[in-house]
């Protein structure tokens, strides 16, 4: 029997990407459109919330239109509308929410609000539709660094999280001090490719302590001191070595704690998600540690690690199947928690 696929329109506007995607049966990406505002925010060295919201309002319908076009479908064929409702910038979230609610209302389609972090986890379902819990998941982005035990989809137990900066923030802040463009993670990662990660010994925040929490503020201070000292004494900073050592101080702790958490929970799978999961060194190091212990590692392709709407569409599909739905009172929750 040839049943028609169930199509979900995913919408994501939590930060500085206006994104829409059409996902079939929660696992097949028919289109994935992202209008990035990075160029606009670059001269400010970070995302300016009001500019982000204003740009979303211009871009959201053209992006949705393109997502439908690219998928070769129309709104009438869409079975579900899924939208990020938090965490994120309130003004930015409201734009995507209002677009999603208007469409769902006008078309009489079901609506489901998605937690952005849960969306990042579902990027792994798109990459590997066979993925089944239990697993331990590291979600590391510009705003979050959480180590989660996932006994089943929809249930998330926090094993640890950052006590200060998020991992992506740690990349972005130091990149900014070095005069590298926003976002800094990919820039540091690129420079690190040819650097020596042992060149500078940076501290591992909470690295050896008996906790699954993270801390990157000590590392940031050490890196700032290193840069300031070099600037004051006129010493040249070898950017490649600096980037490799700094990245290694972050990756070392993230990968080690993720694998330790998997052993602690006695699971044989770990997954990486969020923008920082695009980092090659983190992917490589996690895979190396896991291999020795016969733990499987899953991570999405880099373009699904960073913000996109396909992950929101996938999460929406499975939430809908599990009976979740939101009403017309769905609002933005900037500090939305997963667990
Ligand atoms: O998930 P995401 O796209 O947006 C948020 O939800 O925050 O993550 C963005 C973060 C930024 O901090 C960015 O610098 C970081 O992910 N990032 C990376 C890499 N690509 C993106 N960090 C390290 N290495 C990368 N290759
Ligand atoms: Zn994100």
mmCIF file of N, CA and C in Angstrom, residues 85-196:
data_model
loop_
_atom_site.group_PDB
_atom_site.id
_atom_site.type_symbol
_atom_site.label_atom_id
_atom_site.label_comp_id
_atom_site.label_asym_id
_atom_site.label_seq_id
_atom_site.Cartn_x
_atom_site.Cartn_y
_atom_site.Cartn_z
ATOM 1 N N UNK A 85 9.143 27.553 20.530
ATOM 2 C CA UNK A 85 8.552 28.584 21.416
ATOM 3 C C UNK A 85 9.470 28.940 22.582
ATOM 4 N N UNK A 86 10.669 28.384 22.608
ATOM 5 C CA UNK A 86 11.666 28.736 23.613
ATOM 6 C C UNK A 86 12.698 27.642 23.688
ATOM 7 N N UNK A 87 13.823 27.814 24.331
ATOM 8 C CA UNK A 87 14.315 29.092 24.824
ATOM 9 C C UNK A 87 14.853 29.933 23.674
ATOM 10 N N UNK A 88 15.017 31.223 23.926
ATOM 11 C CA UNK A 88 15.529 32.100 22.883
ATOM 12 C C UNK A 88 15.195 33.545 23.194
ATOM 13 N N UNK A 89 15.397 34.392 22.209
ATOM 14 C CA UNK A 89 15.125 35.827 22.359
ATOM 15 C C UNK A 89 13.625 36.050 22.180
ATOM 16 N N UNK A 90 13.007 36.739 23.134
ATOM 17 C CA UNK A 90 11.550 36.815 23.118
ATOM 18 C C UNK A 90 11.003 37.431 21.822
ATOM 19 N N UNK A 91 11.570 38.533 21.398
ATOM 20 C CA UNK A 91 11.067 39.198 20.187
ATOM 21 C C UNK A 91 11.233 38.318 18.960
ATOM 22 N N UNK A 92 12.328 37.596 18.915
ATOM 23 C CA UNK A 92 12.607 36.703 17.782
ATOM 24 C C UNK A 92 11.629 35.533 17.785
ATOM 25 N N UNK A 93 11.431 34.932 18.953
ATOM 26 C CA UNK A 93 10.503 33.796 19.070
ATOM 27 C C UNK A 93 9.086 34.193 18.662
ATOM 28 N N UNK A 94 8.665 35.394 19.087
ATOM 29 C CA UNK A 94 7.274 35.812 18.829
ATOM 30 C C UNK A 94 6.958 35.883 17.333
ATOM 31 N N UNK A 95 7.961 36.213 16.537
ATOM 32 C CA UNK A 95 7.720 36.330 15.094
ATOM 33 C C UNK A 95 7.392 34.960 14.497
ATOM 34 N N UNK A 96 8.202 33.963 14.831
ATOM 35 C CA UNK A 96 7.957 32.611 14.316
ATOM 36 C C UNK A 96 6.644 32.058 14.843
ATOM 37 N N UNK A 97 6.395 32.326 16.129
ATOM 38 C CA UNK A 97 5.153 31.841 16.745
ATOM 39 C C UNK A 97 3.931 32.437 16.079
ATOM 40 N N UNK A 98 3.978 33.735 15.840
ATOM 41 C CA UNK A 98 2.797 34.375 15.259
ATOM 42 C C UNK A 98 2.568 33.876 13.835
ATOM 43 N N UNK A 99 3.661 33.671 13.099
ATOM 44 C CA UNK A 99 3.520 33.140 11.734
ATOM 45 C C UNK A 99 2.903 31.744 11.793
ATOM 46 N N UNK A 100 3.423 30.907 12.685
ATOM 47 C CA UNK A 100 2.936 29.525 12.795
ATOM 48 C C UNK A 100 1.477 29.486 13.226
ATOM 49 N N UNK A 101 1.145 30.301 14.211
ATOM 50 C CA UNK A 101 -0.231 30.291 14.717
ATOM 51 C C UNK A 101 -1.206 30.797 13.664
ATOM 52 N N UNK A 102 -0.809 31.839 12.943
ATOM 53 C CA UNK A 102 -1.699 32.388 11.900
ATOM 54 C C UNK A 102 -1.980 31.328 10.845
ATOM 55 N N UNK A 103 -0.918 30.632 10.409
ATOM 56 C CA UNK A 103 -1.100 29.610 9.376
ATOM 57 C C UNK A 103 -1.976 28.474 9.887
ATOM 58 N N UNK A 104 -1.674 28.004 11.081
ATOM 59 C CA UNK A 104 -2.435 26.876 11.639
ATOM 60 C C UNK A 104 -3.907 27.262 11.807
ATOM 61 N N UNK A 105 -4.118 28.480 12.278
ATOM 62 C CA UNK A 105 -5.491 28.958 12.510
ATOM 63 C C UNK A 105 -6.253 29.067 11.188
ATOM 64 N N UNK A 106 -5.601 29.714 10.207
ATOM 65 C CA UNK A 106 -6.277 29.947 8.930
ATOM 66 C C UNK A 106 -6.548 28.642 8.185
ATOM 67 N N UNK A 107 -5.614 27.702 8.316
ATOM 68 C CA UNK A 107 -5.732 26.459 7.549
ATOM 69 C C UNK A 107 -6.438 25.344 8.317
ATOM 70 N N UNK A 108 -6.665 25.581 9.600
ATOM 71 C CA UNK A 108 -7.288 24.546 10.434
ATOM 72 C C UNK A 108 -6.377 23.350 10.635
ATOM 73 N N UNK A 109 -5.067 23.622 10.794
ATOM 74 C CA UNK A 109 -4.088 22.531 10.995
ATOM 75 C C UNK A 109 -3.659 22.489 12.454
ATOM 76 N N UNK A 110 -3.236 21.316 12.933
ATOM 77 C CA UNK A 110 -2.734 21.258 14.308
ATOM 78 C C UNK A 110 -1.417 22.020 14.456
ATOM 79 N N UNK A 111 -1.192 22.481 15.676
ATOM 80 C CA UNK A 111 -0.005 23.292 15.993
ATOM 81 C C UNK A 111 0.708 22.644 17.170
ATOM 82 N N UNK A 112 2.021 22.547 17.084
ATOM 83 C CA UNK A 112 2.768 22.059 18.245
ATOM 84 C C UNK A 112 4.003 22.935 18.462
ATOM 85 N N UNK A 113 4.174 23.380 19.697
ATOM 86 C CA UNK A 113 5.331 24.196 20.063
ATOM 87 C C UNK A 113 6.477 23.284 20.476
ATOM 88 N N UNK A 114 7.672 23.657 20.058
ATOM 89 C CA UNK A 114 8.838 22.798 20.310
ATOM 90 C C UNK A 114 9.888 23.544 21.117
ATOM 91 N N UNK A 115 10.462 22.839 22.073
ATOM 92 C CA UNK A 115 11.612 23.357 22.810
ATOM 93 C C UNK A 115 12.825 23.282 21.867
ATOM 94 N N UNK A 116 13.494 24.399 21.691
ATOM 95 C CA UNK A 116 14.628 24.477 20.754
ATOM 96 C C UNK A 116 15.706 23.415 21.042
ATOM 97 N N UNK A 117 15.957 23.173 22.319
ATOM 98 C CA UNK A 117 16.994 22.199 22.695
ATOM 99 C C UNK A 117 16.550 20.780 22.315
ATOM 100 N N UNK A 118 15.277 20.512 22.509
ATOM 101 C CA UNK A 118 14.751 19.203 22.090
ATOM 102 C C UNK A 118 14.845 19.085 20.567
ATOM 103 N N UNK A 119 14.613 20.197 19.889
ATOM 104 C CA UNK A 119 14.790 20.223 18.428
ATOM 105 C C UNK A 119 16.200 19.793 18.051
ATOM 106 N N UNK A 120 17.197 20.355 18.743
ATOM 107 C CA UNK A 120 18.594 19.985 18.443
ATOM 108 C C UNK A 120 18.798 18.472 18.596
ATOM 109 N N UNK A 121 18.170 17.900 19.594
ATOM 110 C CA UNK A 121 18.318 16.446 19.802
ATOM 111 C C UNK A 121 17.733 15.693 18.606
ATOM 112 N N UNK A 122 16.606 16.172 18.094
ATOM 113 C CA UNK A 122 15.959 15.491 16.958
ATOM 114 C C UNK A 122 16.746 15.621 15.655
ATOM 115 N N UNK A 123 17.717 16.527 15.605
ATOM 116 C CA UNK A 123 18.593 16.566 14.423
ATOM 117 C C UNK A 123 19.276 15.206 14.271
ATOM 118 N N UNK A 124 19.473 14.532 15.397
ATOM 119 C CA UNK A 124 20.064 13.185 15.362
ATOM 120 C C UNK A 124 19.108 12.148 14.786
ATOM 121 N N UNK A 125 17.817 12.368 14.947
ATOM 122 C CA UNK A 125 16.818 11.448 14.378
ATOM 123 C C UNK A 125 16.802 11.618 12.850
ATOM 124 N N UNK A 126 16.964 12.864 12.414
ATOM 125 C CA UNK A 126 17.041 13.100 10.966
ATOM 126 C C UNK A 126 18.288 12.433 10.386
ATOM 127 N N UNK A 127 19.383 12.519 11.139
ATOM 128 C CA UNK A 127 20.644 11.934 10.652
ATOM 129 C C UNK A 127 20.615 10.411 10.725
ATOM 130 N N UNK A 128 19.879 9.899 11.691
ATOM 131 C CA UNK A 128 19.868 8.461 11.928
ATOM 132 C C UNK A 128 18.478 8.039 12.414
ATOM 133 N N UNK A 129 17.549 7.813 11.467
ATOM 134 C CA UNK A 129 16.153 7.527 11.843
ATOM 135 C C UNK A 129 15.992 6.287 12.725
ATOM 136 N N UNK A 130 17.012 5.435 12.759
ATOM 137 C CA UNK A 130 16.925 4.228 13.598
ATOM 138 C C UNK A 130 17.245 4.515 15.063
ATOM 139 N N UNK A 131 17.707 5.720 15.343
ATOM 140 C CA UNK A 131 18.151 6.050 16.705
ATOM 141 C C UNK A 131 17.046 5.801 17.728
ATOM 142 N N UNK A 132 17.402 5.049 18.774
ATOM 143 C CA UNK A 132 16.433 4.758 19.841
ATOM 144 C C UNK A 132 17.108 4.985 21.189
ATOM 145 N N UNK A 133 16.429 5.629 22.135
ATOM 146 C CA UNK A 133 16.969 5.730 23.499
ATOM 147 C C UNK A 133 17.061 4.329 24.112
ATOM 148 N N UNK A 134 17.782 4.099 25.183
ATOM 149 C CA UNK A 134 18.407 5.136 26.007
ATOM 150 C C UNK A 134 19.759 5.598 25.447
ATOM 151 N N UNK A 135 20.050 6.857 25.703
ATOM 152 C CA UNK A 135 21.375 7.399 25.388
ATOM 153 C C UNK A 135 21.667 8.598 26.274
ATOM 154 N N UNK A 136 22.926 8.975 26.257
ATOM 155 C CA UNK A 136 23.304 10.214 26.930
ATOM 156 C C UNK A 136 23.604 11.227 25.836
ATOM 157 N N UNK A 137 23.144 12.438 26.050
ATOM 158 C CA UNK A 137 23.228 13.467 25.006
ATOM 159 C C UNK A 137 23.935 14.705 25.545
ATOM 160 N N UNK A 138 24.855 15.209 24.747
ATOM 161 C CA UNK A 138 25.452 16.505 25.056
ATOM 162 C C UNK A 138 24.827 17.525 24.108
ATOM 163 N N UNK A 139 24.144 18.531 24.653
ATOM 164 C CA UNK A 139 23.685 19.626 23.779
ATOM 165 C C UNK A 139 24.508 20.851 24.131
ATOM 166 N N UNK A 140 25.273 21.284 23.157
ATOM 167 C CA UNK A 140 26.168 22.421 23.379
ATOM 168 C C UNK A 140 25.939 23.443 22.274
ATOM 169 N N UNK A 141 25.470 24.616 22.679
ATOM 170 C CA UNK A 141 25.181 25.653 21.678
ATOM 171 C C UNK A 141 25.677 26.985 22.211
ATOM 172 N N UNK A 142 25.162 28.068 21.604
ATOM 173 C CA UNK A 142 25.579 29.384 22.053
ATOM 174 C C UNK A 142 24.978 29.750 23.408
ATOM 175 N N UNK A 143 23.888 29.101 23.771
ATOM 176 C CA UNK A 143 23.218 29.452 25.020
ATOM 177 C C UNK A 143 23.156 28.338 26.043
ATOM 178 N N UNK A 144 23.490 27.097 25.633
ATOM 179 C CA UNK A 144 23.321 25.949 26.528
ATOM 180 C C UNK A 144 24.481 24.980 26.449
ATOM 181 N N UNK A 145 24.742 24.358 27.575
ATOM 182 C CA UNK A 145 25.649 23.205 27.588
ATOM 183 C C UNK A 145 25.073 22.249 28.631
ATOM 184 N N UNK A 146 24.341 21.267 28.162
ATOM 185 C CA UNK A 146 23.642 20.335 29.042
ATOM 186 C C UNK A 146 24.076 18.911 28.729
ATOM 187 N N UNK A 147 24.243 18.141 29.780
ATOM 188 C CA UNK A 147 24.498 16.708 29.638
ATOM 189 C C UNK A 147 23.230 16.015 30.125
ATOM 190 N N UNK A 148 22.569 15.297 29.215
ATOM 191 C CA UNK A 148 21.244 14.752 29.525
ATOM 192 C C UNK A 148 21.236 13.240 29.405
ATOM 193 N N UNK A 149 20.531 12.601 30.312
ATOM 194 C CA UNK A 149 20.243 11.181 30.161
ATOM 195 C C UNK A 149 18.848 11.094 29.556
ATOM 196 N N UNK A 150 18.735 10.373 28.449
ATOM 197 C CA UNK A 150 17.441 10.266 27.746
ATOM 198 C C UNK A 150 16.997 8.803 27.773
ATOM 199 N N UNK A 151 16.141 8.411 28.736
ATOM 200 C CA UNK A 151 15.688 7.021 28.809
ATOM 201 C C UNK A 151 14.690 6.702 27.705
ATOM 202 N N UNK A 152 13.924 7.725 27.300
ATOM 203 C CA UNK A 152 12.998 7.584 26.167
ATOM 204 C C UNK A 152 12.782 8.981 25.600
ATOM 205 N N UNK A 153 12.376 9.067 24.325
ATOM 206 C CA UNK A 153 12.144 10.383 23.741
ATOM 207 C C UNK A 153 11.099 11.116 24.562
ATOM 208 N N UNK A 154 11.382 12.372 24.853
ATOM 209 C CA UNK A 154 10.426 13.176 25.613
ATOM 210 C C UNK A 154 10.739 13.210 27.104
ATOM 211 N N UNK A 155 11.648 12.322 27.553
ATOM 212 C CA UNK A 155 12.046 12.353 28.978
ATOM 213 C C UNK A 155 13.522 12.691 29.065
ATOM 214 N N UNK A 156 13.831 13.748 29.766
ATOM 215 C CA UNK A 156 15.199 14.219 29.814
ATOM 216 C C UNK A 156 15.612 14.435 31.263
ATOM 217 N N UNK A 157 16.680 13.757 31.678
ATOM 218 C CA UNK A 157 17.185 13.950 33.043
ATOM 219 C C UNK A 157 18.516 14.662 32.951
ATOM 220 N N UNK A 158 18.599 15.789 33.632
ATOM 221 C CA UNK A 158 19.828 16.569 33.568
ATOM 222 C C UNK A 158 20.887 15.941 34.470
ATOM 223 N N UNK A 159 22.006 15.545 33.857
ATOM 224 C CA UNK A 159 23.118 15.000 34.642
ATOM 225 C C UNK A 159 24.060 16.127 35.038
ATOM 226 N N UNK A 160 24.180 17.099 34.162
ATOM 227 C CA UNK A 160 25.047 18.236 34.436
ATOM 228 C C UNK A 160 24.784 19.330 33.429
ATOM 229 N N UNK A 161 25.180 20.541 33.801
ATOM 230 C CA UNK A 161 25.064 21.657 32.847
ATOM 231 C C UNK A 161 26.088 22.710 33.220
ATOM 232 N N UNK A 162 26.255 23.681 32.363
ATOM 233 C CA UNK A 162 27.280 24.667 32.669
ATOM 234 C C UNK A 162 26.851 25.543 33.842
ATOM 235 N N UNK A 163 27.838 25.892 34.655
ATOM 236 C CA UNK A 163 27.548 26.766 35.794
ATOM 237 C C UNK A 163 27.744 28.233 35.407
ATOM 238 N N UNK A 164 28.309 28.480 34.243
ATOM 239 C CA UNK A 164 28.498 29.880 33.815
ATOM 240 C C UNK A 164 28.263 30.010 32.313
ATOM 241 N N UNK A 165 29.338 30.154 31.518
ATOM 242 C CA UNK A 165 29.156 30.336 30.073
ATOM 243 C C UNK A 165 28.794 29.014 29.396
ATOM 244 N N UNK A 166 28.067 29.122 28.288
ATOM 245 C CA UNK A 166 27.850 27.948 27.441
ATOM 246 C C UNK A 166 29.118 27.727 26.616
ATOM 247 N N UNK A 167 29.289 26.494 26.125
ATOM 248 C CA UNK A 167 30.504 26.182 25.364
ATOM 249 C C UNK A 167 30.625 27.077 24.123
ATOM 250 N N UNK A 168 29.496 27.270 23.421
ATOM 251 C CA UNK A 168 29.532 28.115 22.222
ATOM 252 C C UNK A 168 29.891 29.548 22.565
ATOM 253 N N UNK A 169 29.381 29.988 23.710
ATOM 254 C CA UNK A 169 29.672 31.340 24.190
ATOM 255 C C UNK A 169 31.165 31.488 24.479
ATOM 256 N N UNK A 170 31.758 30.427 25.038
ATOM 257 C CA UNK A 170 33.190 30.454 25.345
ATOM 258 C C UNK A 170 33.985 30.627 24.051
ATOM 259 N N UNK A 171 33.556 29.957 22.994
ATOM 260 C CA UNK A 171 34.213 30.135 21.686
ATOM 261 C C UNK A 171 33.999 31.567 21.190
ATOM 262 N N UNK A 172 32.745 32.009 21.232
ATOM 263 C CA UNK A 172 32.395 33.303 20.626
ATOM 264 C C UNK A 172 33.066 34.481 21.335
ATOM 265 N N UNK A 173 33.117 34.426 22.678
ATOM 266 C CA UNK A 173 33.643 35.568 23.423
ATOM 267 C C UNK A 173 35.133 35.770 23.165
ATOM 268 N N UNK A 174 35.888 34.678 23.162
ATOM 269 C CA UNK A 174 37.333 34.803 22.959
ATOM 270 C C UNK A 174 37.631 35.159 21.496
ATOM 271 N N UNK A 175 36.845 34.618 20.589
ATOM 272 C CA UNK A 175 37.029 34.963 19.173
ATOM 273 C C UNK A 175 36.840 36.470 18.987
ATOM 274 N N UNK A 176 35.867 37.009 19.700
ATOM 275 C CA UNK A 176 35.585 38.448 19.582
ATOM 276 C C UNK A 176 36.773 39.273 20.070
ATOM 277 N N UNK A 177 37.374 38.842 21.191
ATOM 278 C CA UNK A 177 38.539 39.560 21.722
ATOM 279 C C UNK A 177 39.700 39.501 20.715
ATOM 280 N N UNK A 178 39.788 38.409 19.991
ATOM 281 C CA UNK A 178 40.862 38.265 18.996
ATOM 282 C C UNK A 178 40.538 39.009 17.699
ATOM 283 N N UNK A 179 39.344 39.594 17.636
ATOM 284 C CA UNK A 179 38.964 40.347 16.433
ATOM 285 C C UNK A 179 38.440 39.455 15.327
ATOM 286 N N UNK A 180 38.070 38.221 15.660
ATOM 287 C CA UNK A 180 37.520 37.305 14.644
ATOM 288 C C UNK A 180 36.018 37.557 14.506
ATOM 289 N N UNK A 181 35.466 37.353 13.317
ATOM 290 C CA UNK A 181 34.036 37.621 13.136
ATOM 291 C C UNK A 181 33.119 36.672 13.899
ATOM 292 N N UNK A 182 31.915 37.146 14.192
ATOM 293 C CA UNK A 182 30.879 36.350 14.856
ATOM 294 C C UNK A 182 30.233 35.422 13.822
ATOM 295 N N UNK A 183 29.851 34.177 14.136
ATOM 296 C CA UNK A 183 30.115 33.487 15.396
ATOM 297 C C UNK A 183 31.532 32.911 15.425
ATOM 298 N N UNK A 184 32.114 32.936 16.612
ATOM 299 C CA UNK A 184 33.534 32.611 16.727
ATOM 300 C C UNK A 184 33.878 31.133 16.665
ATOM 301 N N UNK A 185 32.904 30.261 16.992
ATOM 302 C CA UNK A 185 33.205 28.822 17.025
ATOM 303 C C UNK A 185 33.834 28.310 15.739
ATOM 304 N N UNK A 186 33.175 28.531 14.593
ATOM 305 C CA UNK A 186 33.758 28.031 13.344
ATOM 306 C C UNK A 186 35.114 28.669 13.027
ATOM 307 N N UNK A 187 35.307 29.923 13.452
ATOM 308 C CA UNK A 187 36.589 30.612 13.194
ATOM 309 C C UNK A 187 37.719 29.972 13.992
ATOM 310 N N UNK A 188 37.458 29.755 15.284
ATOM 311 C CA UNK A 188 38.486 29.137 16.143
ATOM 312 C C UNK A 188 38.765 27.733 15.641
ATOM 313 N N UNK A 189 37.706 27.035 15.282
ATOM 314 C CA UNK A 189 37.846 25.668 14.806
ATOM 315 C C UNK A 189 38.723 25.615 13.543
ATOM 316 N N UNK A 190 38.512 26.579 12.646
ATOM 317 C CA UNK A 190 39.290 26.624 11.394
ATOM 318 C C UNK A 190 40.771 26.899 11.703
ATOM 319 N N UNK A 191 41.036 27.872 12.570
ATOM 320 C CA UNK A 191 42.425 28.189 12.922
ATOM 321 C C UNK A 191 43.092 27.010 13.621
ATOM 322 N N UNK A 192 42.311 26.310 14.444
ATOM 323 C CA UNK A 192 42.857 25.215 15.255
ATOM 324 C C UNK A 192 43.352 24.050 14.395
ATOM 325 N N UNK A 193 42.819 23.941 13.194
ATOM 326 C CA UNK A 193 43.179 22.803 12.321
ATOM 327 C C UNK A 193 44.695 22.678 12.145
ATOM 328 N N UNK A 194 45.380 23.838 12.067
ATOM 329 C CA UNK A 194 46.820 23.790 11.808
ATOM 330 C C UNK A 194 47.649 24.170 13.038
ATOM 331 N N UNK A 195 46.981 24.250 14.198
ATOM 332 C CA UNK A 195 47.705 24.632 15.407
ATOM 333 C C UNK A 195 48.105 23.430 16.252
ATOM 334 N N UNK A 196 48.936 23.710 17.256
ATOM 335 C CA UNK A 196 49.371 22.673 18.199
ATOM 336 C C UNK A 196 48.559 22.818 19.485
#
